[in-house]
Coordinates of N, CA and C in Angstrom, one line a residue:
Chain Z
X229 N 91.2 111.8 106.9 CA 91.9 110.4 107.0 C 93.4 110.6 107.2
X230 N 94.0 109.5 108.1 CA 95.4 109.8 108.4 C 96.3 109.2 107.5
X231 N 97.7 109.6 106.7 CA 98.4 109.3 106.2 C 98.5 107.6 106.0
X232 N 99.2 107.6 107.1 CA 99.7 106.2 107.5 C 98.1 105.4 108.8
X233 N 97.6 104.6 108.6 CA 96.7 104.3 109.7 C 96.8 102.8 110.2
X234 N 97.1 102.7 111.5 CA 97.1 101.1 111.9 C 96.3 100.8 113.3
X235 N 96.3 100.1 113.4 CA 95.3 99.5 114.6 C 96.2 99.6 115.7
X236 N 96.1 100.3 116.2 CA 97.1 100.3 117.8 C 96.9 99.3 118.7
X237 N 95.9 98.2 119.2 CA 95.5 96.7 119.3 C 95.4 97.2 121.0
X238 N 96.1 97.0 122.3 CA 97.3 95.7 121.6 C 96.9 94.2 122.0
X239 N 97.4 93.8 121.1 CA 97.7 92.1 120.2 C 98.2 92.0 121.7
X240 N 97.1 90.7 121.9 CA 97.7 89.7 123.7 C 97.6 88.6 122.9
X241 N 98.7 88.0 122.8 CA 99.0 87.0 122.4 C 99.7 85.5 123.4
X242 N 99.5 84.4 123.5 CA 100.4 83.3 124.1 C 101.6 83.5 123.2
X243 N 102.7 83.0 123.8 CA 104.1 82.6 122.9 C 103.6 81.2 122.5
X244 N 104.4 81.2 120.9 CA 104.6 80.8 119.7 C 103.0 81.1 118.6
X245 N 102.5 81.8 119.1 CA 101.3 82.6 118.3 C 101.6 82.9 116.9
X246 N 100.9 82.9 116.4 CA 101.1 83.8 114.8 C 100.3 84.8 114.9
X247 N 100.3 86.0 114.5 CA 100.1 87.7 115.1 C 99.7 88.8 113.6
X248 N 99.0 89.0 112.6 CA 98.9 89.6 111.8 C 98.7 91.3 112.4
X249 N 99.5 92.1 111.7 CA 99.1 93.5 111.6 C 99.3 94.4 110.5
X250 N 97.8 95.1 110.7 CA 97.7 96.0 109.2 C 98.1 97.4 108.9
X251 N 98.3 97.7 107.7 CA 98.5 99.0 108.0 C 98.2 99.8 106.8
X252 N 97.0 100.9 106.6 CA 96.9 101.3 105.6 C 97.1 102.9 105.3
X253 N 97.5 103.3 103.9 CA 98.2 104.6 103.5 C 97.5 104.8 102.6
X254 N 97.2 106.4 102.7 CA 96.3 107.6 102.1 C 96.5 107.4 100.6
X255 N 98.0 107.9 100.3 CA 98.8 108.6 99.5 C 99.1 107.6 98.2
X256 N 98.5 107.8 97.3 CA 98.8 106.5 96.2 C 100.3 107.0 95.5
X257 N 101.0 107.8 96.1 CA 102.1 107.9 95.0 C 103.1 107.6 95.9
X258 N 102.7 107.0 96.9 CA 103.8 106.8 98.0 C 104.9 105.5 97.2
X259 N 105.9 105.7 97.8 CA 107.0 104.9 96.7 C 107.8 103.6 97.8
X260 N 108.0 104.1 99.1 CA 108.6 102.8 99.7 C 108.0 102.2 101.1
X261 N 108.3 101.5 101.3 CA 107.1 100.8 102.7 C 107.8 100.2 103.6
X262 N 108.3 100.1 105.2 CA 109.1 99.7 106.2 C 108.3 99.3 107.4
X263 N 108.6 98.4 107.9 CA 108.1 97.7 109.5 C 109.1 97.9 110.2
X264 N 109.1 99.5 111.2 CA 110.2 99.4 112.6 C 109.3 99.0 113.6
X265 N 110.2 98.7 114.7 CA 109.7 98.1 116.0 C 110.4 99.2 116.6
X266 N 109.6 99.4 117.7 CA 110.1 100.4 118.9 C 109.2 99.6 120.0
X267 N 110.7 99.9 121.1 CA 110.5 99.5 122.7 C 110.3 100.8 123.6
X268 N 109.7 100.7 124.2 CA 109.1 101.9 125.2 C 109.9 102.5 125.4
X269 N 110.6 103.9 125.1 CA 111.2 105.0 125.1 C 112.4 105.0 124.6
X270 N 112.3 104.2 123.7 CA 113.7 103.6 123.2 C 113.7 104.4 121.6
X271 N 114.2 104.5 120.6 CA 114.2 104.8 119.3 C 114.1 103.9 118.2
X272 N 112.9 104.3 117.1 CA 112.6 103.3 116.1 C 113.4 102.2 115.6
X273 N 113.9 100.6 115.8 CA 114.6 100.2 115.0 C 114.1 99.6 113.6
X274 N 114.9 99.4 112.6 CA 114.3 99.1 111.3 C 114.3 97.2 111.2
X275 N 113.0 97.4 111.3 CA 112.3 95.1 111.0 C 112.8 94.6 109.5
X276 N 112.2 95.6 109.2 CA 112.2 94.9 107.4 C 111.7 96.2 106.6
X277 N 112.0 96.1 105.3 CA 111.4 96.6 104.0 C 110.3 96.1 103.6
X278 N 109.5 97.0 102.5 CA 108.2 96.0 102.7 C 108.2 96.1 101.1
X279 N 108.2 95.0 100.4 CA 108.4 94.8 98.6 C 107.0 94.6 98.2
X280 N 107.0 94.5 97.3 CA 105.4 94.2 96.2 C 105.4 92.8 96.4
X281 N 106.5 92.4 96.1 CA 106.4 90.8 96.2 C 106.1 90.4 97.0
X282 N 106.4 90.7 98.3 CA 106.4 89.8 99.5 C 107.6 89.9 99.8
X283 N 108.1 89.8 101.3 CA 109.4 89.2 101.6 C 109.5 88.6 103.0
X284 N 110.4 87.9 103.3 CA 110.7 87.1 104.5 C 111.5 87.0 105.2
X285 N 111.4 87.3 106.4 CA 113.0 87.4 107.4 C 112.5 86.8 108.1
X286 N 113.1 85.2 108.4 CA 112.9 84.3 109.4 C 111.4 84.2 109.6
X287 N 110.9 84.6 111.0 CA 109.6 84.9 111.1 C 108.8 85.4 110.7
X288 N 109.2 86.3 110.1 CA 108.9 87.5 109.4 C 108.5 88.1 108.2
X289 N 107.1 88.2 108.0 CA 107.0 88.0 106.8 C 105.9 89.8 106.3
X290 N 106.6 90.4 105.3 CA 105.7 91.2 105.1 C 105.3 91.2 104.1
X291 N 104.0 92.2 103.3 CA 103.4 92.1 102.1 C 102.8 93.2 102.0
X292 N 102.8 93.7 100.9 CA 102.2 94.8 100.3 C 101.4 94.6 99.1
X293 N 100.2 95.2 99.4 CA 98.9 95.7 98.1 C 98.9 96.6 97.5
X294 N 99.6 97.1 96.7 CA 99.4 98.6 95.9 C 97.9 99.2 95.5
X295 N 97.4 98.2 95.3 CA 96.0 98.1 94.4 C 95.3 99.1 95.6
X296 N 95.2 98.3 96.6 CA 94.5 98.4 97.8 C 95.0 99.1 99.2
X297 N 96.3 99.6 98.8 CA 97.3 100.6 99.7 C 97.3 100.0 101.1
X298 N 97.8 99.0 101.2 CA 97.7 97.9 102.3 C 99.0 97.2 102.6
X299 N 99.5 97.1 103.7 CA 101.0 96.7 104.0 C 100.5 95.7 105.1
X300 N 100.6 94.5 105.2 CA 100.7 93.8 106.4 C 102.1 93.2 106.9
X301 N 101.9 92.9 108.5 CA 103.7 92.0 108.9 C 103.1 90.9 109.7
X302 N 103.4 89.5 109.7 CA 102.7 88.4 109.7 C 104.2 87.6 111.1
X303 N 103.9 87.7 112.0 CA 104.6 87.3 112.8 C 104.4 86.1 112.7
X304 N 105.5 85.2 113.0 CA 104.9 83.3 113.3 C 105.7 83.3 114.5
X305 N 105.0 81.9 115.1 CA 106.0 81.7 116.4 C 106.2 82.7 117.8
X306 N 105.3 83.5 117.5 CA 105.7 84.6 118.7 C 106.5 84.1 119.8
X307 N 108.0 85.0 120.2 CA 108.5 85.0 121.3 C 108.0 86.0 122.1
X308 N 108.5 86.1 123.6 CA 108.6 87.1 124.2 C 108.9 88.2 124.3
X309 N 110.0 88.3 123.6 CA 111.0 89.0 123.1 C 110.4 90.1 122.1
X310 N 109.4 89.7 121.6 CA 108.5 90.3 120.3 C 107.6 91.2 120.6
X311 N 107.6 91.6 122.2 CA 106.7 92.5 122.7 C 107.5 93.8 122.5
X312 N 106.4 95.0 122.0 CA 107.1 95.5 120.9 C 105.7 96.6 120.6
X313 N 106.0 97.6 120.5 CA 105.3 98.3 119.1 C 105.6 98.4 117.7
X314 N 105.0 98.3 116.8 CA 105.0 97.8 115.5 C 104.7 99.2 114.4
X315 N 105.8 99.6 113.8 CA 105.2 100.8 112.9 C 105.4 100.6 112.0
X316 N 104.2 101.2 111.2 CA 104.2 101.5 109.6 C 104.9 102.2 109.5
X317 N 105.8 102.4 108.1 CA 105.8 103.5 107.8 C 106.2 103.9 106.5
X318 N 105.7 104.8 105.7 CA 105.4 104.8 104.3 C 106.5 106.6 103.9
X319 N 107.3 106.0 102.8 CA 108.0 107.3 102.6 C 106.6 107.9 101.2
X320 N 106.4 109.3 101.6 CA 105.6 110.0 100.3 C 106.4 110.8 99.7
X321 N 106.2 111.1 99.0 CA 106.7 112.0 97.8 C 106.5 113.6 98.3
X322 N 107.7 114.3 97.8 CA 107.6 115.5 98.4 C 108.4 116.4 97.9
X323 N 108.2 117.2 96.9 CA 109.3 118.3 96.6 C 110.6 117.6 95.9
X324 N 110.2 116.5 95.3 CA 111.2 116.0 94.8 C 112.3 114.8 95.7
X325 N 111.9 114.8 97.0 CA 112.3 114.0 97.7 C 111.4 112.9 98.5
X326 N 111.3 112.4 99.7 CA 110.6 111.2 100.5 C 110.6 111.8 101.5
X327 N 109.7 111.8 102.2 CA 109.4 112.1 103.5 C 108.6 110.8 104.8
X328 N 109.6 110.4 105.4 CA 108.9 108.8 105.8 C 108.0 109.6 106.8
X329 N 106.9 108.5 106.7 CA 105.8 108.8 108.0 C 104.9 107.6 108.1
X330 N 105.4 108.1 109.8 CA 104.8 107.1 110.5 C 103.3 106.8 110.5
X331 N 102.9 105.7 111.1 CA 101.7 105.3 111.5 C 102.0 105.2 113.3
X332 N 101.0 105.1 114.2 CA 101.0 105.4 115.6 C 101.3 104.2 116.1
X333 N 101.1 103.2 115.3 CA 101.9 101.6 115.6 C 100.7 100.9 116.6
X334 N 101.6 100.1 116.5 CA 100.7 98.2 116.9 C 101.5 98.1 118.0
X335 N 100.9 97.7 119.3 CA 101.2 96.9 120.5 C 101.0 95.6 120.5
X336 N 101.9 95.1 121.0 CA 102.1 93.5 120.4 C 102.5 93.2 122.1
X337 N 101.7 92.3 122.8 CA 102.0 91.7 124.0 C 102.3 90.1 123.8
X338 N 103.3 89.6 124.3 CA 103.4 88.4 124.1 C 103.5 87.6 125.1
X339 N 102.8 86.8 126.1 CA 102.5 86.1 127.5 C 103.2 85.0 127.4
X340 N 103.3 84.2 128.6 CA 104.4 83.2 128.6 C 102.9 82.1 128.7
Chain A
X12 N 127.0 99.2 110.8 CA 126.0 100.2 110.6 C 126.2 101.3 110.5
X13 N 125.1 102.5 110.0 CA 125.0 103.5 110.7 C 124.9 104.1 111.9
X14 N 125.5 104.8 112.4 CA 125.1 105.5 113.9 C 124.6 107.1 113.5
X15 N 124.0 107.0 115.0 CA 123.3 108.7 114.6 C 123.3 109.0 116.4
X16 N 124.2 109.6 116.9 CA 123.9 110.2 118.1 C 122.9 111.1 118.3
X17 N 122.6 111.0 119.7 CA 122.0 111.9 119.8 C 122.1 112.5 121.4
X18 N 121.9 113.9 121.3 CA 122.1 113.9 122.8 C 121.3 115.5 124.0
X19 N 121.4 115.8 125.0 CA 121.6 114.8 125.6 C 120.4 113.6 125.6
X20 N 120.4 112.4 126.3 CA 118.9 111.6 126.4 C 118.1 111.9 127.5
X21 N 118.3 112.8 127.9 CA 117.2 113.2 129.4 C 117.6 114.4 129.6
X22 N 116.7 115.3 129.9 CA 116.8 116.8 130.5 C 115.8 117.3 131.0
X23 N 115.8 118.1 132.0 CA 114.6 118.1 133.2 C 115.2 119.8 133.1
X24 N 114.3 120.7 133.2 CA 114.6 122.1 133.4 C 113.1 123.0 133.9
X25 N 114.0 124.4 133.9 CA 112.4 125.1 134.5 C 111.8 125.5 133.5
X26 N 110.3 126.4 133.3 CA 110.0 126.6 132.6 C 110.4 128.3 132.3
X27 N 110.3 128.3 130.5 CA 111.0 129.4 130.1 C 112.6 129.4 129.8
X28 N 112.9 128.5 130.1 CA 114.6 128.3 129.8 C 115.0 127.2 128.4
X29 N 115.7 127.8 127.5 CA 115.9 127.4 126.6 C 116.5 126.1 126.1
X30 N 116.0 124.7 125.8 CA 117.4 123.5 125.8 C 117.6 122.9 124.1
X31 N 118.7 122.5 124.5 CA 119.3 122.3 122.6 C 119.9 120.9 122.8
X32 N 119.0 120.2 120.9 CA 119.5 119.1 121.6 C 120.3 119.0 120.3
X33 N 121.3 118.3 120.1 CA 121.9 117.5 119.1 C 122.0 115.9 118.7
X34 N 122.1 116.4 117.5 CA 121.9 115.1 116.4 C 123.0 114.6 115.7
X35 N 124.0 113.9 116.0 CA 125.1 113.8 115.2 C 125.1 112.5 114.2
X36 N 125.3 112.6 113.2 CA 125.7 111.3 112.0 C 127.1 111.2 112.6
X37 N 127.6 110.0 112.9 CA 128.9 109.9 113.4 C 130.1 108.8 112.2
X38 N 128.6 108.3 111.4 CA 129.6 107.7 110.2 C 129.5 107.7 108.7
X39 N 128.3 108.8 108.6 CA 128.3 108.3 107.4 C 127.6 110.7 107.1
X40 N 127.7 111.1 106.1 CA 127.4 112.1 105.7 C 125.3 112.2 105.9
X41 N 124.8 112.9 106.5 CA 123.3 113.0 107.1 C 123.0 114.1 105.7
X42 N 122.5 114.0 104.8 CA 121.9 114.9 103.6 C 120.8 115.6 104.4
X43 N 120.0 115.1 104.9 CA 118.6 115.2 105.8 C 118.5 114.4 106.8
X44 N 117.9 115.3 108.1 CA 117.6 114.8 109.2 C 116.3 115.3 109.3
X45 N 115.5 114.6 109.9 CA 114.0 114.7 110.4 C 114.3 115.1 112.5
X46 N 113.4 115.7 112.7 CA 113.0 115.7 113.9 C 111.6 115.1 114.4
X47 N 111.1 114.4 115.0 CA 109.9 113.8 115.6 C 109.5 114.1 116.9
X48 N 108.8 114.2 117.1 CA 108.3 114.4 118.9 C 107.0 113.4 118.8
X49 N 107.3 112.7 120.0 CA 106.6 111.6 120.3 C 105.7 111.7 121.9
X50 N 104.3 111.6 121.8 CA 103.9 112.0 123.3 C 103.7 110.5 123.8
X51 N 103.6 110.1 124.9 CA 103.3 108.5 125.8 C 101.8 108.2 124.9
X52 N 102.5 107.0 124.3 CA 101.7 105.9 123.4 C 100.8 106.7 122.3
X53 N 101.7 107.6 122.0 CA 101.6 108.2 120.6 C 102.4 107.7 119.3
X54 N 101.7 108.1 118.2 CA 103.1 107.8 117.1 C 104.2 108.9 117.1
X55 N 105.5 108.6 116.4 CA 106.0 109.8 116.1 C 105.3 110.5 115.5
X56 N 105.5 111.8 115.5 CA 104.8 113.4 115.4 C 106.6 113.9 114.3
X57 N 106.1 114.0 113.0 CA 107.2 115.1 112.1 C 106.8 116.5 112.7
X58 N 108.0 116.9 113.2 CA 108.1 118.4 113.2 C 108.7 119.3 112.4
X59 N 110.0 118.6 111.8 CA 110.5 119.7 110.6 C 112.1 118.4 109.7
X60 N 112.0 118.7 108.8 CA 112.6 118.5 107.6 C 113.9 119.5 107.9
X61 N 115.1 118.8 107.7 CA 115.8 119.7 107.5 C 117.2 119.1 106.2
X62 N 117.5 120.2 105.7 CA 118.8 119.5 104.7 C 119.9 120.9 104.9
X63 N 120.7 120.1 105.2 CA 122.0 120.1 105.2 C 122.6 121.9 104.5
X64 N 122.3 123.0 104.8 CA 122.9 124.4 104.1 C 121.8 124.9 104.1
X65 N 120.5 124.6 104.3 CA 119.1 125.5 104.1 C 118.1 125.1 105.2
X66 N 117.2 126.2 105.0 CA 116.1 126.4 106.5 C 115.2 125.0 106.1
X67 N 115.3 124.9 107.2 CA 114.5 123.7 107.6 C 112.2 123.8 107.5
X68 N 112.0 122.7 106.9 CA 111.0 122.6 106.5 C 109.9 122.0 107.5
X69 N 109.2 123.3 108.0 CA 108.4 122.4 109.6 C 107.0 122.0 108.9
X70 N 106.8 121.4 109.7 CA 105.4 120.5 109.4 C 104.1 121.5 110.0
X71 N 103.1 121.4 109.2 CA 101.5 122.3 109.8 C 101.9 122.1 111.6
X72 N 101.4 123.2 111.8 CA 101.4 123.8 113.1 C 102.4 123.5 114.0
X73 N 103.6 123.9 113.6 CA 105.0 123.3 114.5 C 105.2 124.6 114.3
X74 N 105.6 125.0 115.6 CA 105.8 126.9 115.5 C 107.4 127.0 115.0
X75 N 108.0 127.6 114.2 CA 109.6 127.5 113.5 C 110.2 128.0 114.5
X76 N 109.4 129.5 115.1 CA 109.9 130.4 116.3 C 110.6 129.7 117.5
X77 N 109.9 128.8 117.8 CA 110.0 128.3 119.4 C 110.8 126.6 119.1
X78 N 110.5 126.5 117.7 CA 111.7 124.8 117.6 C 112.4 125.4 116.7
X79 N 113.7 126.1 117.4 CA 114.5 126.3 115.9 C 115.8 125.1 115.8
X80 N 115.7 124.6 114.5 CA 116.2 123.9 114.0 C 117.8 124.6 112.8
X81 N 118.6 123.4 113.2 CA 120.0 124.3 112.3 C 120.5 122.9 112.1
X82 N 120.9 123.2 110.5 CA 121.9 121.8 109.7 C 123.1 121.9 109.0
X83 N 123.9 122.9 109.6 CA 125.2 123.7 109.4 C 125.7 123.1 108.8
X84 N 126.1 121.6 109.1 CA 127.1 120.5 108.4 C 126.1 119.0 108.0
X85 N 127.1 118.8 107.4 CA 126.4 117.5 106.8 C 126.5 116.1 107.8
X86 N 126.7 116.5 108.9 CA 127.3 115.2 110.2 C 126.3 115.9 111.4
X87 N 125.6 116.9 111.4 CA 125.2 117.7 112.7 C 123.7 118.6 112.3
X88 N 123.1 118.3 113.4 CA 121.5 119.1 113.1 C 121.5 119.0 115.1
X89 N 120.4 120.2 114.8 CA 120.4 120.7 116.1 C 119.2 121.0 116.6
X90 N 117.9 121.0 117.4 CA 117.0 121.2 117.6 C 116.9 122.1 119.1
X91 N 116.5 123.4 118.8 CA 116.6 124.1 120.1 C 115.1 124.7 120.5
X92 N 114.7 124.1 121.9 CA 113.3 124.6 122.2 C 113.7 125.4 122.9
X93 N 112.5 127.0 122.0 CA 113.1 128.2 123.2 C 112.1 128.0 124.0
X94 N 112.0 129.0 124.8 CA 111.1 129.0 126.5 C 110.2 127.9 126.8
X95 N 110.6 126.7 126.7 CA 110.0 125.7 127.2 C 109.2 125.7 128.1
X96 N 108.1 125.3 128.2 CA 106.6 125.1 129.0 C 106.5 123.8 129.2
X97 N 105.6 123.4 130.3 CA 105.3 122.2 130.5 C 104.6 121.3 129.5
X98 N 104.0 121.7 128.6 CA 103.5 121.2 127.5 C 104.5 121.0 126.1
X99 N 105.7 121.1 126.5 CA 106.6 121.0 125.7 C 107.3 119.6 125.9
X100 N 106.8 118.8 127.2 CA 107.7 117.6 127.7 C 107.2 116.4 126.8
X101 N 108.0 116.2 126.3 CA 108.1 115.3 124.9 C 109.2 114.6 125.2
X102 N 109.2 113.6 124.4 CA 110.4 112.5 123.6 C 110.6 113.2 122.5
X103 N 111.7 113.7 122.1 CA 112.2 113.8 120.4 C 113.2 113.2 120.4
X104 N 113.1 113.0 118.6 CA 114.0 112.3 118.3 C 114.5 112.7 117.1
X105 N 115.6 112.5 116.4 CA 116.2 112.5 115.3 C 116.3 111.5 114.5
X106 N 116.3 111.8 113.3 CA 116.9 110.2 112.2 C 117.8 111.2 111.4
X107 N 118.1 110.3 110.6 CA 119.0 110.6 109.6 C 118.8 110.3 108.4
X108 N 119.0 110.9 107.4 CA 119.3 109.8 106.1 C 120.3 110.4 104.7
X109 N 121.5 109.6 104.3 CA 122.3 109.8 103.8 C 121.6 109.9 101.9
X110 N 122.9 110.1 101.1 CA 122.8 109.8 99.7 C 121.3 110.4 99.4
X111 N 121.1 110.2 98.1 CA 120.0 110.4 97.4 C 119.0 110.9 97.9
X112 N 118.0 111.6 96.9 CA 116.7 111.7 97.9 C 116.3 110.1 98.0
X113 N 116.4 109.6 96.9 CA 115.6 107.9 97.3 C 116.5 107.0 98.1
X114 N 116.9 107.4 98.8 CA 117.6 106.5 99.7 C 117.0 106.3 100.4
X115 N 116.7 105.3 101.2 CA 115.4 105.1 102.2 C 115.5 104.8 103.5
X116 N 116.7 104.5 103.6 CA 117.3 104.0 105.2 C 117.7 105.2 106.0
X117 N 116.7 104.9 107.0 CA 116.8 106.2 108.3 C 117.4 105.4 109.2
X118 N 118.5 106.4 109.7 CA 119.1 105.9 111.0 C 118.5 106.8 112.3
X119 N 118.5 106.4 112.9 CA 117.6 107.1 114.5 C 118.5 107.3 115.5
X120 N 118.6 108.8 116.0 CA 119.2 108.9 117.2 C 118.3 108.2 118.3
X121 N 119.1 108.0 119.5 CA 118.4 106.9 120.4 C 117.5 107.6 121.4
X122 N 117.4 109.5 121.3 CA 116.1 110.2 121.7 C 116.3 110.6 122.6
X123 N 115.8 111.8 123.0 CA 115.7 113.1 124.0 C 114.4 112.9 125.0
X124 N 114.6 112.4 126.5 CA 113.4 112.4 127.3 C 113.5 114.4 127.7
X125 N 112.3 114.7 127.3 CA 112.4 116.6 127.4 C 111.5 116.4 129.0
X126 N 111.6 116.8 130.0 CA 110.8 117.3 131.1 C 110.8 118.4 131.4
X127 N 109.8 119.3 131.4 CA 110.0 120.8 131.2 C 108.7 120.9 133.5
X128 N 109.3 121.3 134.1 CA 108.7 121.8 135.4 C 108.3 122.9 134.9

């Protein structure tokens, strides 16, 4: 089984869509959780953190299951703009430090 | 923000000839930089761990010989593929990450298109 695992899709979506993607992790001692976006040959940028509680940036909403080692990011509204790969990524524990690792990410198409 | 250069972003060469790429933290002290190689609509791929005064920590089956990695200063890491093959033409990339081990924010150099003929 792979560390980090997500559904590579990709999500064809109309604009202003609401778009769920999952992402699930091996490692129960894993300690922090992130949604970057990357554009085709471009380098990972950082979406959001991903809290126990929940949290929300604008559209943006992620959530995490510890129970169930489960991170989702809940787009609303889809723009265009939002076409995108979508990565997990979960820091584990390692020698006393974190070692973030990715998941192979989510394609997110968003059509006019 | 943070920045993290990286350079160069494209390099085309023959095969068997050696290319080095660099990773600079330009604002803030890099404790650890990661290296990634990424193949067309792949995830990033960890290739090696590195901190700042000591050998770098490569991931199962990343040969150390042929990606050697150096983190001399706390602003600079360096990734050098020796005799590159065509099977070496990758995207790598670099991150960064400052402070603590639990510091959690990676900054990303903006990535190496490798094309090895």
């Amino acid at each position: 089984r792979k560390e980090v695992e997500q559904d590579p899709g990709p999500f064809n979506v109309p604009e202003g869509a609401t778009v769920a993607f999952n992402c699930t992790y091996s490692n129960s001692a894993s300690q922090s959780f992130f949604w970057y976006r990357q554009d085709c040959r471009k380098e990972p940028k950082l979406l959001m953190s991903v809290y126990s509680s929940g949290n929300e940036d604008g559209r943006f909403t992620a959530q995490l299951n510890r129970a169930s080692q489960y991170i989702s990011l809940l787009i609303r509204d889809s723009k265009l703009s939002d076409s995108a790969t979508y990565l997990c990524v979960v820091n584990r524990a390692s020698g006393g430090s974190y070692i973030p690792t990715f998941g192979r990410g989510t394609s997110l198409i968003v059509h006019p | 923000g943070a920045v993290v250069s990286q350079h160069p972003s494209w390099v085309i060469c023959k095969s068997g000839t050696s290319v080095k790429i660099e990773c600079r933290s330009l604002d803030f002290q890099a404790t650890t930089m990661f290296w990634y190689r990424q193949f067309p609509k792949q995830s990033l791929m960890l290739m090696a761990t590195s901190n700042e005064g000591s050998k770098a920590t490569y991931e199962q089956g990343v040969e150390k010989d042929k990606f050697l990695i150096n983190h001399a200063s706390l602003t600079l890491s360096t990734l050098t593929v020796t005799s590159a093959h065509p099977e070496d033409s990758s995207f790598y990339i670099c991150s960064a990450r400052g402070g603590r081990p639990t510091n959690e924010k990676l900054f990303f150099g903006s990535g190496t298109q490798l094309s090895v003929l």
